[in-house]
PDB file of C-alpha atoms and ligand atoms in Angstrom:
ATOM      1  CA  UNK A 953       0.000   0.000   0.000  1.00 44.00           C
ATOM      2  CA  UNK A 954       1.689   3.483  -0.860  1.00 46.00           C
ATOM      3  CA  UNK A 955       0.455   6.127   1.710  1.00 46.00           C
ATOM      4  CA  UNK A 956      -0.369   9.598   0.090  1.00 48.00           C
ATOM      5  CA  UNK A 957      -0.110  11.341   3.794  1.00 56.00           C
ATOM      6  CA  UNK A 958       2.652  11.508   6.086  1.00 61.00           C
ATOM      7  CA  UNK A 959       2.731   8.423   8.419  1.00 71.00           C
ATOM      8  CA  UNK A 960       2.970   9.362  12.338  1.00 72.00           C
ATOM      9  CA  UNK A 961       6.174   7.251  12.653  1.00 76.00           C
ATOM     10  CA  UNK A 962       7.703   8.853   9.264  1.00 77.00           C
ATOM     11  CA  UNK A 963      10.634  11.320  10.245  1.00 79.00           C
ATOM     12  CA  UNK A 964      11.995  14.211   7.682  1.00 77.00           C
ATOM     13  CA  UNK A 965      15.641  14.941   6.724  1.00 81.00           C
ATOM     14  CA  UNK A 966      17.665  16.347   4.372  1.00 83.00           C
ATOM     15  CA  UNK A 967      20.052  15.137   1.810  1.00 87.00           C
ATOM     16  CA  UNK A 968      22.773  13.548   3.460  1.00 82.00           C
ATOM     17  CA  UNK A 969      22.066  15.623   7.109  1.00 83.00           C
ATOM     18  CA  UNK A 970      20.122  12.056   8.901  1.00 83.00           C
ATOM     19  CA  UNK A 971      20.454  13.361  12.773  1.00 85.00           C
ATOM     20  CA  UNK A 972      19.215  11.495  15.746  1.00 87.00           C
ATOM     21  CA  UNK A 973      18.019  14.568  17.624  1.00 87.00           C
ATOM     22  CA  UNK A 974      15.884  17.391  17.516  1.00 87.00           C
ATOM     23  CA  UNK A 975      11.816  14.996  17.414  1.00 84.00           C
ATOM     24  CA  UNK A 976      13.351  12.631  16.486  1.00 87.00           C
ATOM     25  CA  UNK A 977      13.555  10.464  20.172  1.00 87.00           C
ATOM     26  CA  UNK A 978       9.899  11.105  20.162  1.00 89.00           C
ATOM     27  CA  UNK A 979       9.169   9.281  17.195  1.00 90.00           C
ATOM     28  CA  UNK A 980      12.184   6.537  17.391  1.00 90.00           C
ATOM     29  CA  UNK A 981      10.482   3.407  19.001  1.00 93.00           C
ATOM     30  CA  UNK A 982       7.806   3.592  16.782  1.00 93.00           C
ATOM     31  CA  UNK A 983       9.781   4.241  13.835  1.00 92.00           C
ATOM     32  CA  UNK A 984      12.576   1.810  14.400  1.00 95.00           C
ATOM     33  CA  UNK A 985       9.965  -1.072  14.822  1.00 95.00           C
ATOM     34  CA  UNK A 986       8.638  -0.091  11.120  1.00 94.00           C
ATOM     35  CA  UNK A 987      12.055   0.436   9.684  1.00 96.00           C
ATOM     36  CA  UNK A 988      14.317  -2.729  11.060  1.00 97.00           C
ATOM     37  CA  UNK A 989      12.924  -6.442  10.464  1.00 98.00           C
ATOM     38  CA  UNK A 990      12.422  -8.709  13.449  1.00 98.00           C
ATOM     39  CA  UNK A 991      13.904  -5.446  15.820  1.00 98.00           C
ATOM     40  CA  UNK A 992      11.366  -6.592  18.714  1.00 97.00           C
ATOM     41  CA  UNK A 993      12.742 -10.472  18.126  1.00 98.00           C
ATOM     42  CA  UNK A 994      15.996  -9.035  17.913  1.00 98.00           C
ATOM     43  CA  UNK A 995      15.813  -7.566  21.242  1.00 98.00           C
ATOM     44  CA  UNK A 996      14.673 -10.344  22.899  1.00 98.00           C
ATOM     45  CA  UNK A 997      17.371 -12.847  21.444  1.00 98.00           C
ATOM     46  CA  UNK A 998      19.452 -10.717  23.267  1.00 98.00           C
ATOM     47  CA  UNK A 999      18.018 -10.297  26.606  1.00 98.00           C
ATOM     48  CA  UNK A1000      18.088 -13.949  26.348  1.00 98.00           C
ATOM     49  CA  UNK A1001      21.769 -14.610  25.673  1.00 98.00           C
ATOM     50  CA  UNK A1002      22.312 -11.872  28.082  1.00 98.00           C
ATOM     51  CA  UNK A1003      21.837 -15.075  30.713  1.00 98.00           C
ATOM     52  CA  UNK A1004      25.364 -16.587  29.763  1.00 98.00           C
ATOM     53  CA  UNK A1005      26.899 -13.622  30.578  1.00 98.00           C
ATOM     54  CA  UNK A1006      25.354 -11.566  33.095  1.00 98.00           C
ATOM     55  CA  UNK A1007      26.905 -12.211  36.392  1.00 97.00           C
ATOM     56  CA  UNK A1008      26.233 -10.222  40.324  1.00 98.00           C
ATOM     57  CA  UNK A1009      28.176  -7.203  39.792  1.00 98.00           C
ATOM     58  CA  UNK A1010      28.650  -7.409  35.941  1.00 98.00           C
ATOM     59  CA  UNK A1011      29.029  -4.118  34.186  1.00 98.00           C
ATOM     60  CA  UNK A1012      26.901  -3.827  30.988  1.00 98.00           C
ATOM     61  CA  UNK A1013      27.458  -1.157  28.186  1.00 98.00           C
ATOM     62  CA  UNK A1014      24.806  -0.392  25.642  1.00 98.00           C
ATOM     63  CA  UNK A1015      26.591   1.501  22.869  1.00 98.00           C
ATOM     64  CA  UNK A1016      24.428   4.179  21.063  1.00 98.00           C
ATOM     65  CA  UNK A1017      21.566   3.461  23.274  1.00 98.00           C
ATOM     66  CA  UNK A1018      18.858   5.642  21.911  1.00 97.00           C
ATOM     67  CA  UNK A1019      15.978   5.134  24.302  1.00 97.00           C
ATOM     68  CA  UNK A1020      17.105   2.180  26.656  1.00 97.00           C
ATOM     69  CA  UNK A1021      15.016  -0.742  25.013  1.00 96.00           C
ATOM     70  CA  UNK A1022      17.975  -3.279  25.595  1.00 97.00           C
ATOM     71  CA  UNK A1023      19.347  -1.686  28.570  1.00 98.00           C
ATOM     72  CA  UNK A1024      15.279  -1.925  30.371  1.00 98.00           C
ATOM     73  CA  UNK A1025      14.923  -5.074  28.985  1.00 97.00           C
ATOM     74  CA  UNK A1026      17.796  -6.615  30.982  1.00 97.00           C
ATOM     75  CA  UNK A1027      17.531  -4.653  34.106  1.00 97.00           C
ATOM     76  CA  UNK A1028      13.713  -6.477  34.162  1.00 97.00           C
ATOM     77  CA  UNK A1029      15.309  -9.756  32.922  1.00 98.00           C
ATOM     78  CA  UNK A1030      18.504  -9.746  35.614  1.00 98.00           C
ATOM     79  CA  UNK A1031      16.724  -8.048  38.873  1.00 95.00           C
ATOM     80  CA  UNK A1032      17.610 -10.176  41.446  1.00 95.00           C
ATOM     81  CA  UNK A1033      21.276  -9.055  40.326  1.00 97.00           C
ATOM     82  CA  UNK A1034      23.321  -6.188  41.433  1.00 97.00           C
ATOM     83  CA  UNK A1035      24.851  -4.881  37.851  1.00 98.00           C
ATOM     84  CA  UNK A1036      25.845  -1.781  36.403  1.00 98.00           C
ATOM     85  CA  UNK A1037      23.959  -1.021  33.311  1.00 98.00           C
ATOM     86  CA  UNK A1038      25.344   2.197  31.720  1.00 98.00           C
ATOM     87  CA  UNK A1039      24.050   3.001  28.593  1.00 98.00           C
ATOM     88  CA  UNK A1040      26.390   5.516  25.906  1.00 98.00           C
ATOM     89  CA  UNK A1041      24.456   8.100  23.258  1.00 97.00           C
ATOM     90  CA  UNK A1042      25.642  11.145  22.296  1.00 97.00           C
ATOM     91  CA  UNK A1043      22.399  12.688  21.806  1.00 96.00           C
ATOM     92  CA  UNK A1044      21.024  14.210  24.820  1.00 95.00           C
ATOM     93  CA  UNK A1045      17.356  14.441  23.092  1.00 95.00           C
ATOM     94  CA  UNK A1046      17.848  10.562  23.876  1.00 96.00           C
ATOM     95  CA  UNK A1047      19.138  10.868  26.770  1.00 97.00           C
ATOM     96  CA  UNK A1048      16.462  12.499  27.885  1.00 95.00           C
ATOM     97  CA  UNK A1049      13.602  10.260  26.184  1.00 96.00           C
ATOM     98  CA  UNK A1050      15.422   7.288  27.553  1.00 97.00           C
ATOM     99  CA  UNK A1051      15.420   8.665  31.235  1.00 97.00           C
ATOM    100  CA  UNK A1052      11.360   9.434  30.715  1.00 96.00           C
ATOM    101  CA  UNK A1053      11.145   5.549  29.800  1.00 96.00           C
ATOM    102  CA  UNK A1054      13.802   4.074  32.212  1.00 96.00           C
ATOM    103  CA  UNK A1055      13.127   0.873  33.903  1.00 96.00           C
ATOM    104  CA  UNK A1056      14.596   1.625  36.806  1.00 94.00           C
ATOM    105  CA  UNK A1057      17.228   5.043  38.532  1.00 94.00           C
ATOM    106  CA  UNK A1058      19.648   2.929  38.850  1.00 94.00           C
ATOM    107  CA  UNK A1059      20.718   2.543  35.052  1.00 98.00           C
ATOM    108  CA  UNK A1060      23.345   5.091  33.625  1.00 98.00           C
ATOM    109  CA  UNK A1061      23.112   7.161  30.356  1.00 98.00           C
ATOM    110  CA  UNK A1062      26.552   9.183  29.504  1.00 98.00           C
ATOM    111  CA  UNK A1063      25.953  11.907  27.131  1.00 97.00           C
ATOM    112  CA  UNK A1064      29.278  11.154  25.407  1.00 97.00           C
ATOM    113  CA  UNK A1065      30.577   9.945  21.878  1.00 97.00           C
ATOM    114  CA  UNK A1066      31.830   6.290  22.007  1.00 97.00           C
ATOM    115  CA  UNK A1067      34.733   7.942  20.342  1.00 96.00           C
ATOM    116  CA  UNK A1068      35.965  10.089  23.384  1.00 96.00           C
ATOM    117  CA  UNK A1069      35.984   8.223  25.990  1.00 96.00           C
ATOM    118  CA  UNK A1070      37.248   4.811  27.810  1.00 96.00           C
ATOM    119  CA  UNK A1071      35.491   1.499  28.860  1.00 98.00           C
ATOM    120  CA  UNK A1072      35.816   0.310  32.265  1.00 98.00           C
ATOM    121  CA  UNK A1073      36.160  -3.612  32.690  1.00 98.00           C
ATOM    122  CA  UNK A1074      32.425  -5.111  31.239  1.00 98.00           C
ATOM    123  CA  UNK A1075      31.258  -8.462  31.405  1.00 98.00           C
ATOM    124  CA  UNK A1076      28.684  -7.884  28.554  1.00 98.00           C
ATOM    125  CA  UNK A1077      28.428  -4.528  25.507  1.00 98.00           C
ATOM    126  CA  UNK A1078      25.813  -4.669  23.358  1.00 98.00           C
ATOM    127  CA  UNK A1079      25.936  -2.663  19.975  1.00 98.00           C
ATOM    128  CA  UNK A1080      22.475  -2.408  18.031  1.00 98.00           C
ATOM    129  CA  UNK A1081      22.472  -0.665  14.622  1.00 98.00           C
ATOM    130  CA  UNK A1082      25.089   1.925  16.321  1.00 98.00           C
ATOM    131  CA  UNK A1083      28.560   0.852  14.474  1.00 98.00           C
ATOM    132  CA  UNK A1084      27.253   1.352  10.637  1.00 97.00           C
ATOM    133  CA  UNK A1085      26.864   5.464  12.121  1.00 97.00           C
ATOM    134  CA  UNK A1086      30.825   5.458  13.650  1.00 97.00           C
ATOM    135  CA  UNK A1087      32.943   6.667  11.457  1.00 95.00           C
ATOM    136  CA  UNK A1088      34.622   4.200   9.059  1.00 96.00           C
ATOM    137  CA  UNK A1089      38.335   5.863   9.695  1.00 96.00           C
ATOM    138  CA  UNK A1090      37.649   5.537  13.826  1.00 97.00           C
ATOM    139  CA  UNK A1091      35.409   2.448  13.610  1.00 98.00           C
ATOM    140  CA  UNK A1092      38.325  -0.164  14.017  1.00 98.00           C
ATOM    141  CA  UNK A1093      39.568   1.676  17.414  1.00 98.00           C
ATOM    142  CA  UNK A1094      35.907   1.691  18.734  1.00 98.00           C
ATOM    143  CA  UNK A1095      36.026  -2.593  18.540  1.00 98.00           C
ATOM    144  CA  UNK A1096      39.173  -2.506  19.627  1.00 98.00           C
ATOM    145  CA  UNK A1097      38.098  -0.613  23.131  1.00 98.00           C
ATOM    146  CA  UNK A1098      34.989  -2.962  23.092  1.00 98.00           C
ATOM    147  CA  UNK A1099      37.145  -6.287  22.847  1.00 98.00           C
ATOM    148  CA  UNK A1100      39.725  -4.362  25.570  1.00 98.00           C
ATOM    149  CA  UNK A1101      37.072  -3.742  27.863  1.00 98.00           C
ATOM    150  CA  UNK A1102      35.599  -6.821  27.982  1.00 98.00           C
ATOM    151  CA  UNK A1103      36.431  -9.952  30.560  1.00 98.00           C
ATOM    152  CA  UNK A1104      37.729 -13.010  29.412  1.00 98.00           C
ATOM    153  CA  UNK A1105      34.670 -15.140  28.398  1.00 98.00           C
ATOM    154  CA  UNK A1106      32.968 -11.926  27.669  1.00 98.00           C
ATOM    155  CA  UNK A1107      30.259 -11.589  25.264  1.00 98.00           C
ATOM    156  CA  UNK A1108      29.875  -8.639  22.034  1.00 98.00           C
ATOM    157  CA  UNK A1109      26.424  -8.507  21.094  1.00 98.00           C
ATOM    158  CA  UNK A1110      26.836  -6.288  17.674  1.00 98.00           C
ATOM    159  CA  UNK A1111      23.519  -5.889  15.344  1.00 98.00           C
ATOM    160  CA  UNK A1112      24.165  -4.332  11.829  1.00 98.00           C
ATOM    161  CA  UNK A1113      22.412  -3.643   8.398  1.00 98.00           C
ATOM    162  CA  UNK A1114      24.930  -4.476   5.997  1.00 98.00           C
ATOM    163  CA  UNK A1115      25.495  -4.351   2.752  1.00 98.00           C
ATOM    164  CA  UNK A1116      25.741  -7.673   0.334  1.00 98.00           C
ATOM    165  CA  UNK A1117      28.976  -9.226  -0.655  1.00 98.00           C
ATOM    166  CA  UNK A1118      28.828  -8.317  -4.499  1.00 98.00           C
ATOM    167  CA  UNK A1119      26.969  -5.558  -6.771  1.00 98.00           C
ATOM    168  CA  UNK A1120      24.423  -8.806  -7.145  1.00 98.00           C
ATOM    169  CA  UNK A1121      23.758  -9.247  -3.766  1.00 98.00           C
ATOM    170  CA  UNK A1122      23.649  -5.680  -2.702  1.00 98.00           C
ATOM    171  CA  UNK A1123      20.842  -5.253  -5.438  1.00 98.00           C
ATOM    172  CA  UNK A1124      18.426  -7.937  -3.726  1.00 98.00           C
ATOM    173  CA  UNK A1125      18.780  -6.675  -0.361  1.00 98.00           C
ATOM    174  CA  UNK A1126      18.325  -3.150  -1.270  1.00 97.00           C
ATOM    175  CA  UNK A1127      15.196  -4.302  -3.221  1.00 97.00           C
ATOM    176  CA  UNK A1128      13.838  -6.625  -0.870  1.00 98.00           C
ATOM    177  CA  UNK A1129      14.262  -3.986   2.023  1.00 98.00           C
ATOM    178  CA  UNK A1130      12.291  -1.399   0.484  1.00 97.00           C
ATOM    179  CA  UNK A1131       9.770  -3.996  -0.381  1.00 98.00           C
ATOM    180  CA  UNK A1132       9.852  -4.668   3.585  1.00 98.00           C
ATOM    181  CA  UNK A1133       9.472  -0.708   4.208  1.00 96.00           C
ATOM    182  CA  UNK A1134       6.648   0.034   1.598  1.00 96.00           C
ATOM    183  CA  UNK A1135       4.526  -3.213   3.419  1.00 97.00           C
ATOM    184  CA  UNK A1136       4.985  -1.084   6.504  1.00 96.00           C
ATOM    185  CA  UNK A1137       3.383   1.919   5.681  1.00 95.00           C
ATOM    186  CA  UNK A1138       6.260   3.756   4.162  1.00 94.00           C
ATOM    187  CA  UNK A1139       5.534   5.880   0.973  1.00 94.00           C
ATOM    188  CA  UNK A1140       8.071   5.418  -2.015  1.00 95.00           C
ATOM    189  CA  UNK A1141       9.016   9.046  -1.092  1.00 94.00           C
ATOM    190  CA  UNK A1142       9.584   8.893   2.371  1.00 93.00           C
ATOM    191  CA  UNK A1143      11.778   5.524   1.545  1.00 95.00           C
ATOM    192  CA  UNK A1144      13.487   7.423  -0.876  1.00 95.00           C
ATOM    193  CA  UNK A1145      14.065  10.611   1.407  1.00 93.00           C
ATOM    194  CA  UNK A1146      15.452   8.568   4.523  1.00 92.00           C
ATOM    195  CA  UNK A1147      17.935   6.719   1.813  1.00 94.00           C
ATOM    196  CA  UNK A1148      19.063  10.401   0.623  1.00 94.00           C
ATOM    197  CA  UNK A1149      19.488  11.293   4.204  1.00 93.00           C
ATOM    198  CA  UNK A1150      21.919   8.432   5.091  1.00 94.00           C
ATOM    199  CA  UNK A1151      24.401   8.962   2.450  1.00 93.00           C
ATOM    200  CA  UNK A1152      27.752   9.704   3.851  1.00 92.00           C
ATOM    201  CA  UNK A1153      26.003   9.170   7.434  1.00 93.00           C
ATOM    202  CA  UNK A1154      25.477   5.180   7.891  1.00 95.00           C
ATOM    203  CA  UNK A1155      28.030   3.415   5.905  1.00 96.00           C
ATOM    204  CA  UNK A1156      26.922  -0.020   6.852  1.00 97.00           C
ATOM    205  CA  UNK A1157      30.066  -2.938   6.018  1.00 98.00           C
ATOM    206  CA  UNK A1158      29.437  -6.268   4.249  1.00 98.00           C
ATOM    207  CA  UNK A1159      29.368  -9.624   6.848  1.00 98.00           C
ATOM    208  CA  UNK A1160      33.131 -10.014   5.795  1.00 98.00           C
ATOM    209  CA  UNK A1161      33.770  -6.647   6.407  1.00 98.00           C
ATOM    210  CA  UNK A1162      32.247  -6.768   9.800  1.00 98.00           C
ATOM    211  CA  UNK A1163      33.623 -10.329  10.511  1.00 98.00           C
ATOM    212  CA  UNK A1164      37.227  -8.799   9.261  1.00 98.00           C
ATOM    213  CA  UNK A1165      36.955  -5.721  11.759  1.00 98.00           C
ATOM    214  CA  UNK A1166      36.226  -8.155  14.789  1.00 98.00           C
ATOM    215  CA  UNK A1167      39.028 -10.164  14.244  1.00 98.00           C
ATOM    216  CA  UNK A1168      41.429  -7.673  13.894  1.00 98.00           C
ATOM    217  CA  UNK A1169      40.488  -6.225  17.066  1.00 98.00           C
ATOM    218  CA  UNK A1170      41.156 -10.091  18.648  1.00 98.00           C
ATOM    219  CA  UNK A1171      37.804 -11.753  18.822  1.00 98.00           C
ATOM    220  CA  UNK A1172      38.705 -15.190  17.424  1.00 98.00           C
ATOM    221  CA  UNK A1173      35.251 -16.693  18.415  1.00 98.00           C
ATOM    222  CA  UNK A1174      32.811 -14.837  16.042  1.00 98.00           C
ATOM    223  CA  UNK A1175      28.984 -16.247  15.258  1.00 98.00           C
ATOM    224  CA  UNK A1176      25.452 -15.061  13.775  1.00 98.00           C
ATOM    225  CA  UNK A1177      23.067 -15.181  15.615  1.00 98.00           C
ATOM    226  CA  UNK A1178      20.395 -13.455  13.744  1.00 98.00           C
ATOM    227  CA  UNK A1179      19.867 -12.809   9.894  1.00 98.00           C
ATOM    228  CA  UNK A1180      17.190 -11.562   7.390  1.00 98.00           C
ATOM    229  CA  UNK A1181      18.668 -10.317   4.067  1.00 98.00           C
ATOM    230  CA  UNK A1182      20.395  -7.226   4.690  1.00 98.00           C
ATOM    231  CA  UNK A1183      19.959  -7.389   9.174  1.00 98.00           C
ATOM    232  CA  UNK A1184      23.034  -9.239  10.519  1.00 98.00           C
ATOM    233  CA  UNK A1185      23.901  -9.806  14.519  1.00 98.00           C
ATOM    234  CA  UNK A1186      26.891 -11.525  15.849  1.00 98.00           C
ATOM    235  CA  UNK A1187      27.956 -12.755  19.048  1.00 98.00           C
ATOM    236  CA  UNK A1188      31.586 -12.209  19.675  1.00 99.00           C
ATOM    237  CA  UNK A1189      33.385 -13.762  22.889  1.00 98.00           C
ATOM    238  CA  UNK A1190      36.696 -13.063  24.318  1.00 98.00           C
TER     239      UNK A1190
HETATM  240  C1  LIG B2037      20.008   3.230  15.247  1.00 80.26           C
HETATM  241  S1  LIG B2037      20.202   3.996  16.765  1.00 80.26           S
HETATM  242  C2  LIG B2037      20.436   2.676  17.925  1.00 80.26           C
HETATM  243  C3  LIG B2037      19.208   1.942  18.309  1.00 80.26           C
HETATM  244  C4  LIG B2037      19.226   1.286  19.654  1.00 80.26           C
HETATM  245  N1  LIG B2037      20.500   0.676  19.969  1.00 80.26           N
HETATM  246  C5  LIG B2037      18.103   0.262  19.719  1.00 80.26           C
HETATM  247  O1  LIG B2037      18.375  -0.936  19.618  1.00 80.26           O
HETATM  248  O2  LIG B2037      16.945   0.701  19.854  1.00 80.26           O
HETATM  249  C6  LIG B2037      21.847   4.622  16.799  1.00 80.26           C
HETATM  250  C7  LIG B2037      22.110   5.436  18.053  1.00 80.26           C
HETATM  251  O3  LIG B2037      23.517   5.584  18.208  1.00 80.26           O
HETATM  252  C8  LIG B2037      23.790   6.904  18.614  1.00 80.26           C
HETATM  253  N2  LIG B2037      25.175   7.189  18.192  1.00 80.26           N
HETATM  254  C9  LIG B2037      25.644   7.296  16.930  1.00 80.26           C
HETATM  255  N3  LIG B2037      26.969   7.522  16.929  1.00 80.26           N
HETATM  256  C10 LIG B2037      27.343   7.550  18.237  1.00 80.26           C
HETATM  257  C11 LIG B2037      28.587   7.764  18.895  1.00 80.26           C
HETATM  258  N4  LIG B2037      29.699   8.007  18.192  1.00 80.26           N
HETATM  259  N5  LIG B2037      28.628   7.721  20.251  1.00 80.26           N
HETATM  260  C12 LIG B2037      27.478   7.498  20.961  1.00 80.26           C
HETATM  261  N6  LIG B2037      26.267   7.310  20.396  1.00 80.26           N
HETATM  262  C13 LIG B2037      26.206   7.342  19.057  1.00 80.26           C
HETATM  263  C14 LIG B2037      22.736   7.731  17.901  1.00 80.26           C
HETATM  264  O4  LIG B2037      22.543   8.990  18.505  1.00 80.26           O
HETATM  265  C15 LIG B2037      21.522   6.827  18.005  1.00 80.26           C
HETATM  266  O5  LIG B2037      20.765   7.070  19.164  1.00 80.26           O
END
């Protein structure tokens, strides 16, 4: 179905200029849900392989955690536990949506840029959609940190878009993506508009790109855990 009016969940940008702040926050749950395939099932694959590595006392980074989704969903999950859940965004319109929603005081937001600052020791870090907007000349240092920060036996929870091995490849999952985004209510212009917005902005990596960056940074036990077409997540341990 092609919608002639603007959709409540549809956000405007300009060419190249995607931001995450200004009305955005407002809009993002509802949005995200429409634009990412399987994101609720996504979060809760987590939250359940959070259980192998969620320990009493465990810190727990959420990098680029937009409104807390994973970071609430594992303080209800682990709350007979005593953890530190500390979520990083560097949008404070986030920030401040995520407080509203919070789960509980006792999770952490840090209005800072993954880029500027250090990790304390973590037992878990969980990356969704965040890496593919880092970037691409700093995005090897950020997994570096991650892998550094983590304890050994550790888990990396990273979920990506990314983009298809060849020009073949890349041509299906574009296609069957905006397929995905027009049966949700998208309009072909609003589809088209967010694409314009992106360029230069998210810069998503193939799986071998992805898989190449995590083993340079010294994860040597990589796997998927979640796929459909162009929506990749790994699990990394140290
Ligand atoms: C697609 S959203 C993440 C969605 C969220 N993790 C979830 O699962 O609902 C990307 C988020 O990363 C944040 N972000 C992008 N680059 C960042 C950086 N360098 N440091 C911290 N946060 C960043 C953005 O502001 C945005 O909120």
């Amino acid at each position: 179905m092609i919608l002639k009016k603007k959709n409540k969940f549809s956000i405007k940008a300009k060419n190249s200029s995607w931001s995450f702040g200004n009305k955005v926050p407002i809009k993002f749950n509802e949005h995200i849900k429409k634009s990412v395939p399987f994101y609720d099932e996504s979060h809760k694959l987590i939250a359940n392989l959070s259980d192998f590595f969620v320990q009493e006392n465990s810190t727990i980074y959420d990098i680029g955690s937009s409104t807390g989704t994973f970071l609430n969903n594992i303080y209800k999950r682990h709350n007979n536990k005593k953890l530190k859940l500390i979520g990083i965004e560097k949008v404070p319109e986030m920030i401040k949506e995520a407080k509203k929603r919070s789960a509980h005081k006792s999770i952490k937001y840090l209005k800072k840029d993954i880029e500027k600052i250090d990790l304390k020791k973590s037992d878990m870090i969980v990356s969704c959609f965040t890496i593919q907007f880092i970037k691409q000349k700093t995005r090897q240092q950020i997994i570096n940190k991650i892998y550094k920060s983590l304890n050994w036996g550790g888990g990396f929870i990273m979920f990506e878009k990314i983009r298809g091995s060849d020009a073949r490849f890349q041509d299906i999952f574009t296609l069957i993506y905006n397929d995905f985004k027009l049966m949700n209510g998208f309009s072909e212009k609003e589809i088209l508009n967010k694409s314009r917005s992106l360029k230069g902005v998210r810069e998503p990596f193939s799986d071998f790109g992805n898989r190449s960056m995590l083993k340079r940074a010294g994860f040597k036990d990589i796997t998927t855990v979640f796929q459909w077409a162009c929506f990749k997540g790994y699990l990394s341990i140290k």
